[in-house]
Coordinates of C-alpha atoms in Angstrom, one line a residue:
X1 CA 140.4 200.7 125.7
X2 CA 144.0 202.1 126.7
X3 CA 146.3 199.7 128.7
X4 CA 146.9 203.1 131.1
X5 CA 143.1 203.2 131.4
X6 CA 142.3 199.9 132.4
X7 CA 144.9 199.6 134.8
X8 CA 143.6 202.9 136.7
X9 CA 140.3 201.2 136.2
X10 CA 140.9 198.4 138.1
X11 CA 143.2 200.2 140.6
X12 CA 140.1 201.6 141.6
X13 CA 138.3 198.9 142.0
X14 CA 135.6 200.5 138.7
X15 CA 134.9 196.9 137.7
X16 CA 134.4 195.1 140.6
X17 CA 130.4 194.2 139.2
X18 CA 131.8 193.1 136.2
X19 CA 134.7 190.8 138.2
X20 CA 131.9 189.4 140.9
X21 CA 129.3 188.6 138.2
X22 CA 132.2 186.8 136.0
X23 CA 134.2 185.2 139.4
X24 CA 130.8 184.3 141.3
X25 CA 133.0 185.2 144.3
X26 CA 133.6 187.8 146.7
X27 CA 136.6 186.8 148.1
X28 CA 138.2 187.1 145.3
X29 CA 137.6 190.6 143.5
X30 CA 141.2 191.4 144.9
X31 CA 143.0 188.6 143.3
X32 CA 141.5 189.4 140.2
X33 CA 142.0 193.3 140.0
X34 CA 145.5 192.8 140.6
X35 CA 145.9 189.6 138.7
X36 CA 144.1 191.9 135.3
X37 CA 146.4 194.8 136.4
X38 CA 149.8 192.7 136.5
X39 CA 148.7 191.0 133.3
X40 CA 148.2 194.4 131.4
X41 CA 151.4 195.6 132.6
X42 CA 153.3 192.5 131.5
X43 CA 151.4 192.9 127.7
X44 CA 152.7 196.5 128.0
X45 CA 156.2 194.8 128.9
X46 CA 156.4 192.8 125.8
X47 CA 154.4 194.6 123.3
X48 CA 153.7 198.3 124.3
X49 CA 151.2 200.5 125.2
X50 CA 148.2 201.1 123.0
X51 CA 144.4 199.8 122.7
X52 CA 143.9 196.7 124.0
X53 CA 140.5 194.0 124.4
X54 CA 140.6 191.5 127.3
X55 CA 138.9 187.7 126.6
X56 CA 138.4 185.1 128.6
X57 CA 137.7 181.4 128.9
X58 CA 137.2 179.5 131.9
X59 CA 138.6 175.8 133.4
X60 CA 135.9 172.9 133.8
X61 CA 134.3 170.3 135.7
X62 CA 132.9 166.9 135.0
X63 CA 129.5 166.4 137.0
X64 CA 128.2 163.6 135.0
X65 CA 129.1 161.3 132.2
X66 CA 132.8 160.0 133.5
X67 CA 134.4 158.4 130.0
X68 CA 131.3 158.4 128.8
X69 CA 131.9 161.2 125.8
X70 CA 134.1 159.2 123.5
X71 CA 130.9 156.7 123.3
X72 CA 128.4 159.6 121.9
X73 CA 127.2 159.3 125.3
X74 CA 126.1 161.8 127.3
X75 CA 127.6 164.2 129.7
X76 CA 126.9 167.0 132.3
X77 CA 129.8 169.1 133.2
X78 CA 130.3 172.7 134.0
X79 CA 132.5 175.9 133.6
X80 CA 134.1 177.3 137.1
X81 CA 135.8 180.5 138.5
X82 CA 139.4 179.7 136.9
X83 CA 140.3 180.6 133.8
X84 CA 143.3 181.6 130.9
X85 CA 142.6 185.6 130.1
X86 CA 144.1 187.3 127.1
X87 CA 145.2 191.1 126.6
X88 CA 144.8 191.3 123.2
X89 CA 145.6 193.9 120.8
X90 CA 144.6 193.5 116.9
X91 CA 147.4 194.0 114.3
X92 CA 147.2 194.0 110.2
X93 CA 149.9 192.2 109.7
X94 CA 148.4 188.8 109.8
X95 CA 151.0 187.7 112.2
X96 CA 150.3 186.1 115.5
X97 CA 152.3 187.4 119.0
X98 CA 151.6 185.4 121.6
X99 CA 153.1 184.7 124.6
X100 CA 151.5 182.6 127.8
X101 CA 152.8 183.1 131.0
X102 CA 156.1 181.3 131.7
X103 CA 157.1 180.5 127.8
X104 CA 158.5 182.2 125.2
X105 CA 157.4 183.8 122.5
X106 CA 155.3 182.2 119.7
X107 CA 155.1 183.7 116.3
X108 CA 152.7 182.2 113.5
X109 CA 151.7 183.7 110.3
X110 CA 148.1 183.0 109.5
X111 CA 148.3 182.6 105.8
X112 CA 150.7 179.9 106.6
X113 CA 148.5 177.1 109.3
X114 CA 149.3 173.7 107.7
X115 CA 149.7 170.2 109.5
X116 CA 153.3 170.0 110.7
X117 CA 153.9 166.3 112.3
X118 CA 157.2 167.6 114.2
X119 CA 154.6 170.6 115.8
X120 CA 152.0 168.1 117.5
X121 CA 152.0 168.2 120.7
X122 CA 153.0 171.9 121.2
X123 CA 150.9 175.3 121.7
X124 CA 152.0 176.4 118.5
X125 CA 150.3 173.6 116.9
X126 CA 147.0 174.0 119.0
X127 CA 146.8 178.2 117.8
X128 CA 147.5 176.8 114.0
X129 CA 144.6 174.4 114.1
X130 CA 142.6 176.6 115.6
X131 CA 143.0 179.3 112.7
X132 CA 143.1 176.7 110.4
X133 CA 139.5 175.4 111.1
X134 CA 138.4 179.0 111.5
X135 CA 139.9 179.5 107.7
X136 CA 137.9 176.0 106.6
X137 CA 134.6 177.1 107.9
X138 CA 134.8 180.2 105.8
X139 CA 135.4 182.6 108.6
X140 CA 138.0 185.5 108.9
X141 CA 141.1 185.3 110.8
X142 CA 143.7 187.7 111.5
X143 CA 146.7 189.1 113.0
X144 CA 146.8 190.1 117.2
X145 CA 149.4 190.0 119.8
X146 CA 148.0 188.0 123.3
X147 CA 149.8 187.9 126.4
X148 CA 147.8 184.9 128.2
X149 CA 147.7 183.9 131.6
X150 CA 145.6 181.4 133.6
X151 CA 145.1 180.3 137.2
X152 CA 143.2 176.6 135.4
X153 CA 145.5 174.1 137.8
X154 CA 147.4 171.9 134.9
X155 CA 147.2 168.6 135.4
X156 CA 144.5 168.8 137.9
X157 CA 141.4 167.2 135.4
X158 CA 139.9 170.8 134.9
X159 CA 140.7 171.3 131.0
X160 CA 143.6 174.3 131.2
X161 CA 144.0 173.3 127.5
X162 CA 140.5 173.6 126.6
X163 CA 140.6 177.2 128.1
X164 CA 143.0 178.1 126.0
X165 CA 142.0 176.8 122.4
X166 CA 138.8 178.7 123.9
X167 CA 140.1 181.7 124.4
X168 CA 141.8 182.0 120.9
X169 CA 138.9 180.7 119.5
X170 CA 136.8 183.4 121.6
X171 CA 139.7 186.4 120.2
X172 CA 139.3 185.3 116.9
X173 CA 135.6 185.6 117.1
X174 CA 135.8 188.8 118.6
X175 CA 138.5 190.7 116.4
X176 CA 137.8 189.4 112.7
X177 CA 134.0 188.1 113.5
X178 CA 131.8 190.6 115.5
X179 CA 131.6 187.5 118.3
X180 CA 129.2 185.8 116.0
X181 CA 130.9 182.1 116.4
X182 CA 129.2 180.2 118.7
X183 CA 130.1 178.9 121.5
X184 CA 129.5 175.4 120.3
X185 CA 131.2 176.3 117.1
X186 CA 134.1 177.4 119.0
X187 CA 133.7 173.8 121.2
X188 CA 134.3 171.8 118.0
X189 CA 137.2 174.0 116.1
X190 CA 138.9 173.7 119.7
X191 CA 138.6 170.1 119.6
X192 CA 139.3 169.6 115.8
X193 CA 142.8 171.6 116.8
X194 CA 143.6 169.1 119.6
X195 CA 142.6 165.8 117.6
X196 CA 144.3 166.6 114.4
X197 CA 147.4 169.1 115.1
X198 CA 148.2 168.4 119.2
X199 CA 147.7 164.7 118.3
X200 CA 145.4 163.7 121.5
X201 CA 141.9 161.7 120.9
X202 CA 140.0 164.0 122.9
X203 CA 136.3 164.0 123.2
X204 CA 134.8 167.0 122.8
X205 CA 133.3 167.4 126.6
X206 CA 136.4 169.5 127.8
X207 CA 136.1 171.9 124.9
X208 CA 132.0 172.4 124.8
X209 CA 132.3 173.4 128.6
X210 CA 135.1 175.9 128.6
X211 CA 133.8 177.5 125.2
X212 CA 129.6 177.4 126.2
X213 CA 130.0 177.9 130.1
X214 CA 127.4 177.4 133.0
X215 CA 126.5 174.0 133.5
X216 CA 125.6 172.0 130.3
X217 CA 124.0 168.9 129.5
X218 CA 125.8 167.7 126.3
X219 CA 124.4 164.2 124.0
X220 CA 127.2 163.4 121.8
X221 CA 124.8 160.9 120.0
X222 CA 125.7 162.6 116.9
X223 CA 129.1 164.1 117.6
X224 CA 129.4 166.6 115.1
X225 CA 125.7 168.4 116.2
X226 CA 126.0 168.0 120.1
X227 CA 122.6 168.8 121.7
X228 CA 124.0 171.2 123.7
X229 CA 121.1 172.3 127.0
X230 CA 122.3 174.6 129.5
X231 CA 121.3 173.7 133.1
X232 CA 120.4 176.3 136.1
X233 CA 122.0 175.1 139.1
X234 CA 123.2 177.9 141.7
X235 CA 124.8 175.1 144.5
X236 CA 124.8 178.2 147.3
X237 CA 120.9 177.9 146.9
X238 CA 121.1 174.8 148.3
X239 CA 124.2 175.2 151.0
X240 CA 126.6 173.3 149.1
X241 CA 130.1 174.2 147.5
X242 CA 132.1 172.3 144.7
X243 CA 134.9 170.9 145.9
X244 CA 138.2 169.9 143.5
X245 CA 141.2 168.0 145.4
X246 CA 144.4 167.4 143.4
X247 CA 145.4 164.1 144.6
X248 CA 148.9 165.0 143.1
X249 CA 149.7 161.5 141.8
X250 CA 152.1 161.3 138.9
X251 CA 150.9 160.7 135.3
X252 CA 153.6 159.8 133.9
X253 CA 153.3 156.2 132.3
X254 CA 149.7 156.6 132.2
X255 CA 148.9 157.0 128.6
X256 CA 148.1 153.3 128.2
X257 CA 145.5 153.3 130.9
X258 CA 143.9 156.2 130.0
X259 CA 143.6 154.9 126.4
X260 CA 142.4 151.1 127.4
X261 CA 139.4 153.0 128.7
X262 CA 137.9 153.5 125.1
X263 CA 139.5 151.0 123.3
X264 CA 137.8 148.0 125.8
X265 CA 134.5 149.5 125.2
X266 CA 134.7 149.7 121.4
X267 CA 136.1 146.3 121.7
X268 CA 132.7 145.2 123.2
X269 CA 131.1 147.5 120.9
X270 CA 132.5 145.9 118.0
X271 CA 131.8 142.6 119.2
X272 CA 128.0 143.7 118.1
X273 CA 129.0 145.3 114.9
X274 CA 128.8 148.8 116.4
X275 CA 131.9 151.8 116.4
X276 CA 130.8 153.0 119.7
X277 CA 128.7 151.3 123.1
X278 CA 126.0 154.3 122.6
X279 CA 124.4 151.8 120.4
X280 CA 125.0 148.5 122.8
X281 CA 121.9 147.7 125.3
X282 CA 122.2 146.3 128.4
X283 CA 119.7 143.4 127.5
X284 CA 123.3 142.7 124.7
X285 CA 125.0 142.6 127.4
X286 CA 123.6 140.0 129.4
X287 CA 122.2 138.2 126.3
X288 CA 125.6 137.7 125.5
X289 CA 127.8 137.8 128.7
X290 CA 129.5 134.2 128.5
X291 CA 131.1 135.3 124.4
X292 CA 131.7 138.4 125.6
X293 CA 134.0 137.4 128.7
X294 CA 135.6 134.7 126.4
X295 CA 136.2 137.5 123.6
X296 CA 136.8 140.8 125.1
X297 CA 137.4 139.6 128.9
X298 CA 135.9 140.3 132.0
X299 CA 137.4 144.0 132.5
X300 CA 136.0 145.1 129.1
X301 CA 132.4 144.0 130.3
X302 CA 132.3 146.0 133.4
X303 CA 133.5 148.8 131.3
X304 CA 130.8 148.3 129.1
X305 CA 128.3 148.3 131.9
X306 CA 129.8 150.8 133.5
X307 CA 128.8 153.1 130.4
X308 CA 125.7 151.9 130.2
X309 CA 124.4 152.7 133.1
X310 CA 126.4 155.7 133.7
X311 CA 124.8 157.4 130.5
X312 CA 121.0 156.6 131.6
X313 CA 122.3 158.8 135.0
X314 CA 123.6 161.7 133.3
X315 CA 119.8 162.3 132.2
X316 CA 118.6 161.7 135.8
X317 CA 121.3 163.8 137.1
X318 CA 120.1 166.8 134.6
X319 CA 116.6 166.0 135.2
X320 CA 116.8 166.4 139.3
X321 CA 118.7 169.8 138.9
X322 CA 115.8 171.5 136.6
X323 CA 113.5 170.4 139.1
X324 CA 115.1 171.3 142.1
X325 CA 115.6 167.8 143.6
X326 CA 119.3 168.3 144.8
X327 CA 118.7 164.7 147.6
X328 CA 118.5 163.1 143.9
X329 CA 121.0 164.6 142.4
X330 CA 123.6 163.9 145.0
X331 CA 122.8 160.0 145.0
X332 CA 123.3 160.3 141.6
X333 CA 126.8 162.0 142.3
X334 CA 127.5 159.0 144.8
X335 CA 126.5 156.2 142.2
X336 CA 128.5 157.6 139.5
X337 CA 131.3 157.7 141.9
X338 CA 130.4 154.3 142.9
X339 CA 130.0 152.8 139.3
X340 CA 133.6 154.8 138.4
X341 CA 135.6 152.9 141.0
X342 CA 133.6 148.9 141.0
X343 CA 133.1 148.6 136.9
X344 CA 135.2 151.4 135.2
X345 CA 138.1 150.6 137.4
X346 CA 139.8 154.2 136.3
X347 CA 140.7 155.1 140.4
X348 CA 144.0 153.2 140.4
X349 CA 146.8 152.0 137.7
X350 CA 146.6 147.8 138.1
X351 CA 150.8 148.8 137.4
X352 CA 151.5 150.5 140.7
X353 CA 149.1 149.4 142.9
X354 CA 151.5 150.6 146.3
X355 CA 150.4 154.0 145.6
X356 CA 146.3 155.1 145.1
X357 CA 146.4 158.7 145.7
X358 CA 142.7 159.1 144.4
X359 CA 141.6 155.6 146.2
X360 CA 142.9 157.5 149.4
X361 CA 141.2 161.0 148.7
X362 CA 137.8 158.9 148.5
X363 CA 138.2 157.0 151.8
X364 CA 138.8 160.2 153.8
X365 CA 136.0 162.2 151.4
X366 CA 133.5 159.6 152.8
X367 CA 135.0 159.7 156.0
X368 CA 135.1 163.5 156.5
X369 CA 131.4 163.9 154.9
X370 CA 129.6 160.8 156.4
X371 CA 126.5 161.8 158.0
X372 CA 125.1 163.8 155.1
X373 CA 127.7 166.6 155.0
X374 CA 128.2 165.9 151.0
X375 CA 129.1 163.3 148.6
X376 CA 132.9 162.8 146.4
X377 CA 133.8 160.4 143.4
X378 CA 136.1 160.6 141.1
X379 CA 136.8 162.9 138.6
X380 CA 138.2 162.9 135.0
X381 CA 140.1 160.6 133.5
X382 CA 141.3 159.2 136.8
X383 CA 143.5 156.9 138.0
X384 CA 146.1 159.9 139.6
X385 CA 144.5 163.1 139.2
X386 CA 141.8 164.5 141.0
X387 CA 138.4 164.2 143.1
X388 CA 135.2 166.1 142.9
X389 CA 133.2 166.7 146.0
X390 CA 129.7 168.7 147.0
X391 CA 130.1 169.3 149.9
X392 CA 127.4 171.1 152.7
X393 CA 129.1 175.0 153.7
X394 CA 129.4 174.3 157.2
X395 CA 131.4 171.6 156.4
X396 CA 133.9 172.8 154.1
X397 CA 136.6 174.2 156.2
X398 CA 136.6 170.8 157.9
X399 CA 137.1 169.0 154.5
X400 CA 139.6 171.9 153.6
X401 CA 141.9 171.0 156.4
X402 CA 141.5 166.9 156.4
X403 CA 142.5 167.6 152.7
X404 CA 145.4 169.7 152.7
X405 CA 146.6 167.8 155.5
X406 CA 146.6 164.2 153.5
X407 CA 148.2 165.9 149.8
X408 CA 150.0 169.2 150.9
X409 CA 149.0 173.1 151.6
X410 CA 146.3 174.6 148.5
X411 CA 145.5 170.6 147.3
X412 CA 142.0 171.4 148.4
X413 CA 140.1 174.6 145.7
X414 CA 136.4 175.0 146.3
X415 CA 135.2 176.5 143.3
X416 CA 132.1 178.3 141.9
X417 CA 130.2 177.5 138.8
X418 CA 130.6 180.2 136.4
X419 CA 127.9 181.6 134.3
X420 CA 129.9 182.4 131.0
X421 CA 132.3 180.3 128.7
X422 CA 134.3 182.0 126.6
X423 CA 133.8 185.8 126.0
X424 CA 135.1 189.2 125.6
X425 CA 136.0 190.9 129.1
X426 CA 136.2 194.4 127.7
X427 CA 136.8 195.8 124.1

């Protein structure tokens, strides 16, 4: 469709079905008509007027399975009402545009997508192994100019670079495939891009929720064929709302937390002769506590448990949604919070112990909500990003307020679960 028509479009608020069905939100059909209009007009800005297809791919939560993935464990998490669009406009040349909001221009040639060490960690190298993995698998790729732009809070645990190797796996799709990628598909070329050219050890939870959407329970058992079941949960049904808190702690000098996490496990793992924990019972465990402690120490055991246990509740958790129990499913929310902060240990770095932003978002969650008013743990990676919290709609502007009060103005977002992952907007 022309960029001149879609902006009238919107100006008259045309699409506002299409924008409430994607958004799950009423408050918010403003925002987005005038976020889609300022978008088209910047595309217009950069690349000219002409035909253009929108595409989208949202942000994402963790519900269940907290470092549970990188085991082939399981894990429920869900797509929500943020998300990195694209204008997109399809060229012949085989040359990529694309520019995201804030950054400069980035030019690749698709016939030209090998590994370059120097490009890892940069956006560049997440669009070339994108299109590389596309070319592996035998599927077309292409030329397109993309101006993208996403509200997904960076830095805030809800994937805003799984959104976007989403969304350019999504475009691809779209342009040179007829959409006939799946969503899974999509999942694992967007991971593949971040493991081998961005250089981070992902698992593949981020990606499979952004790309597939809803709310999805995910078994990693065999990692390269997830079984991948979406899950029906509408929270209003049941008077609660999904609350995400950015604690905003610094991550700096994190890395080596975040990545004992893993390694401890598959040091206990390996203790057995296994690669990951998924094949470790807790019976092992216990049969074998006093080696274990002597080989692996005590912190690697609780990890270990931890994982254990955690992965037998993701299945509960998915289990009390499809059949309506949502009193289950919250103590389910409160136990994985629980199990996070006693035996995972991922709430607070052991290196800076004088400040515990997430430690301190917990203690006032379970103040604010005691009484039943909703439940909080931790969410992500941890140790100084952000908390998750269900918490009862009469309750919310309370929680809002003790929030924003405690970590600043807009630290609070209560968010919907969206219905779609990645997909074309309008062609």
């Amino acid at each position: 469709m022309n960029i001149n028509e879609l902006k009238s479009l919107f100006g008259k608020n045309e699409f506002d079905s299409l924008l409430m069905d994607i958004y799950e939100d009423s408050s918010l059909i403003g925002y987005q008509n005038n976020r889609y209009i300022k978008a088209l007009d910047k595309f217009e800005s950069l690349f000219g007027e002409g035909e253009v297809e929108i595409y989208s791919a949202p942000g994402r939560t963790e519900v269940g399975g907290n470092h549970t993935d990188h085991q082939h464990g399981q894990v429920l998490a869900a797509s929500i009402n943020l998300d990195a669009i694209s204008i997109t406009q399809k060229t012949d040349d085989g040359i990529i545009s694309l520019v995201s909001e804030g950054y400069d221009l980035i030019t690749i040639d698709t016939a030209n997508t090998e590994l370059i060490e120097e490009e890892k960690g940069t956006t560049v190298a997440l669009i070339k192994g994108v299109v590389n993995e596309f070319k592996n698998r035998g599927y077309k790729v292409g030329g397109f100019k993309a101006y993208i732009t996403s509200d997904v809070l960076v830095g805030a645990g809800l994937s805003s670079s799984a959104a976007f190797e989403a969304v350019i796996g999504t475009i691809l799709s779209g342009l040179y495939n007829d959409m006939k990628i799946s969503s899974v598909e999509i999942a694992i070329i967007s991971q593949y891009a971040e493991n081998v050219y961005f250089g981070k050890p992902c698992g593949l939870m981020d990606q499979m929720a952004c790309s597939v959407g809803s709310l999805v329970h995910v078994d990693f058992a065999k990692p390269k064929e997830p079984v991948v079941e979406k899950v029906e949960f509408d929270m209003n049904k049941y008077g609660y709302s999904l609350c995400i808190t950015d604690t905003k702690g610094s991550h700096a000098d994190l890395t080596a937390d975040y990545a004992a996490v893993p390694q401890e496990m598959k040091e206990v793992a390996a203790y057995f002769g296994k690669e990951v924990l998924r094949e470790v019972s807790m019976d092992d465990i216990i049969e074998n506590i006093s080696k274990l402690r002597e080989k692996c120490g005590d912190r690697a055991v609780l990890r270990a448990i931890h994982f254990i246990n955690e992965n037998k509740r993701v299945g509960k958790q998915a289990e009390a949604l499809k059949s309506e129990k949502i009193d289950e499913f919250l103590t389910l929310i409160k136990e994985s919070g629980d199990s996070s902060y006693k035996y995972l240990q991922n709430v607070y770095t052991v290196n800076d112990i004088r400040h515990q932003n997430v430690s301190l978002a917990l203690a006032i969650s379970d103040t604010v909500l005691e009484g039943g008013k909703g439940v909080c743990r931790v969410h992500g990676g941890g140790f100084a990003g952000t908390i998750q919290a269900f918490v009862k709609n009469e309750a919310v502007p309370e929680y809002l307020e003790k929030m924003d009060k405690v970590f600043g103005k807009g630290a609070c977002n209560v968010l919907k679960i969206r219905k779609y992952g990645g997909m074309k907007v309008i062609d």
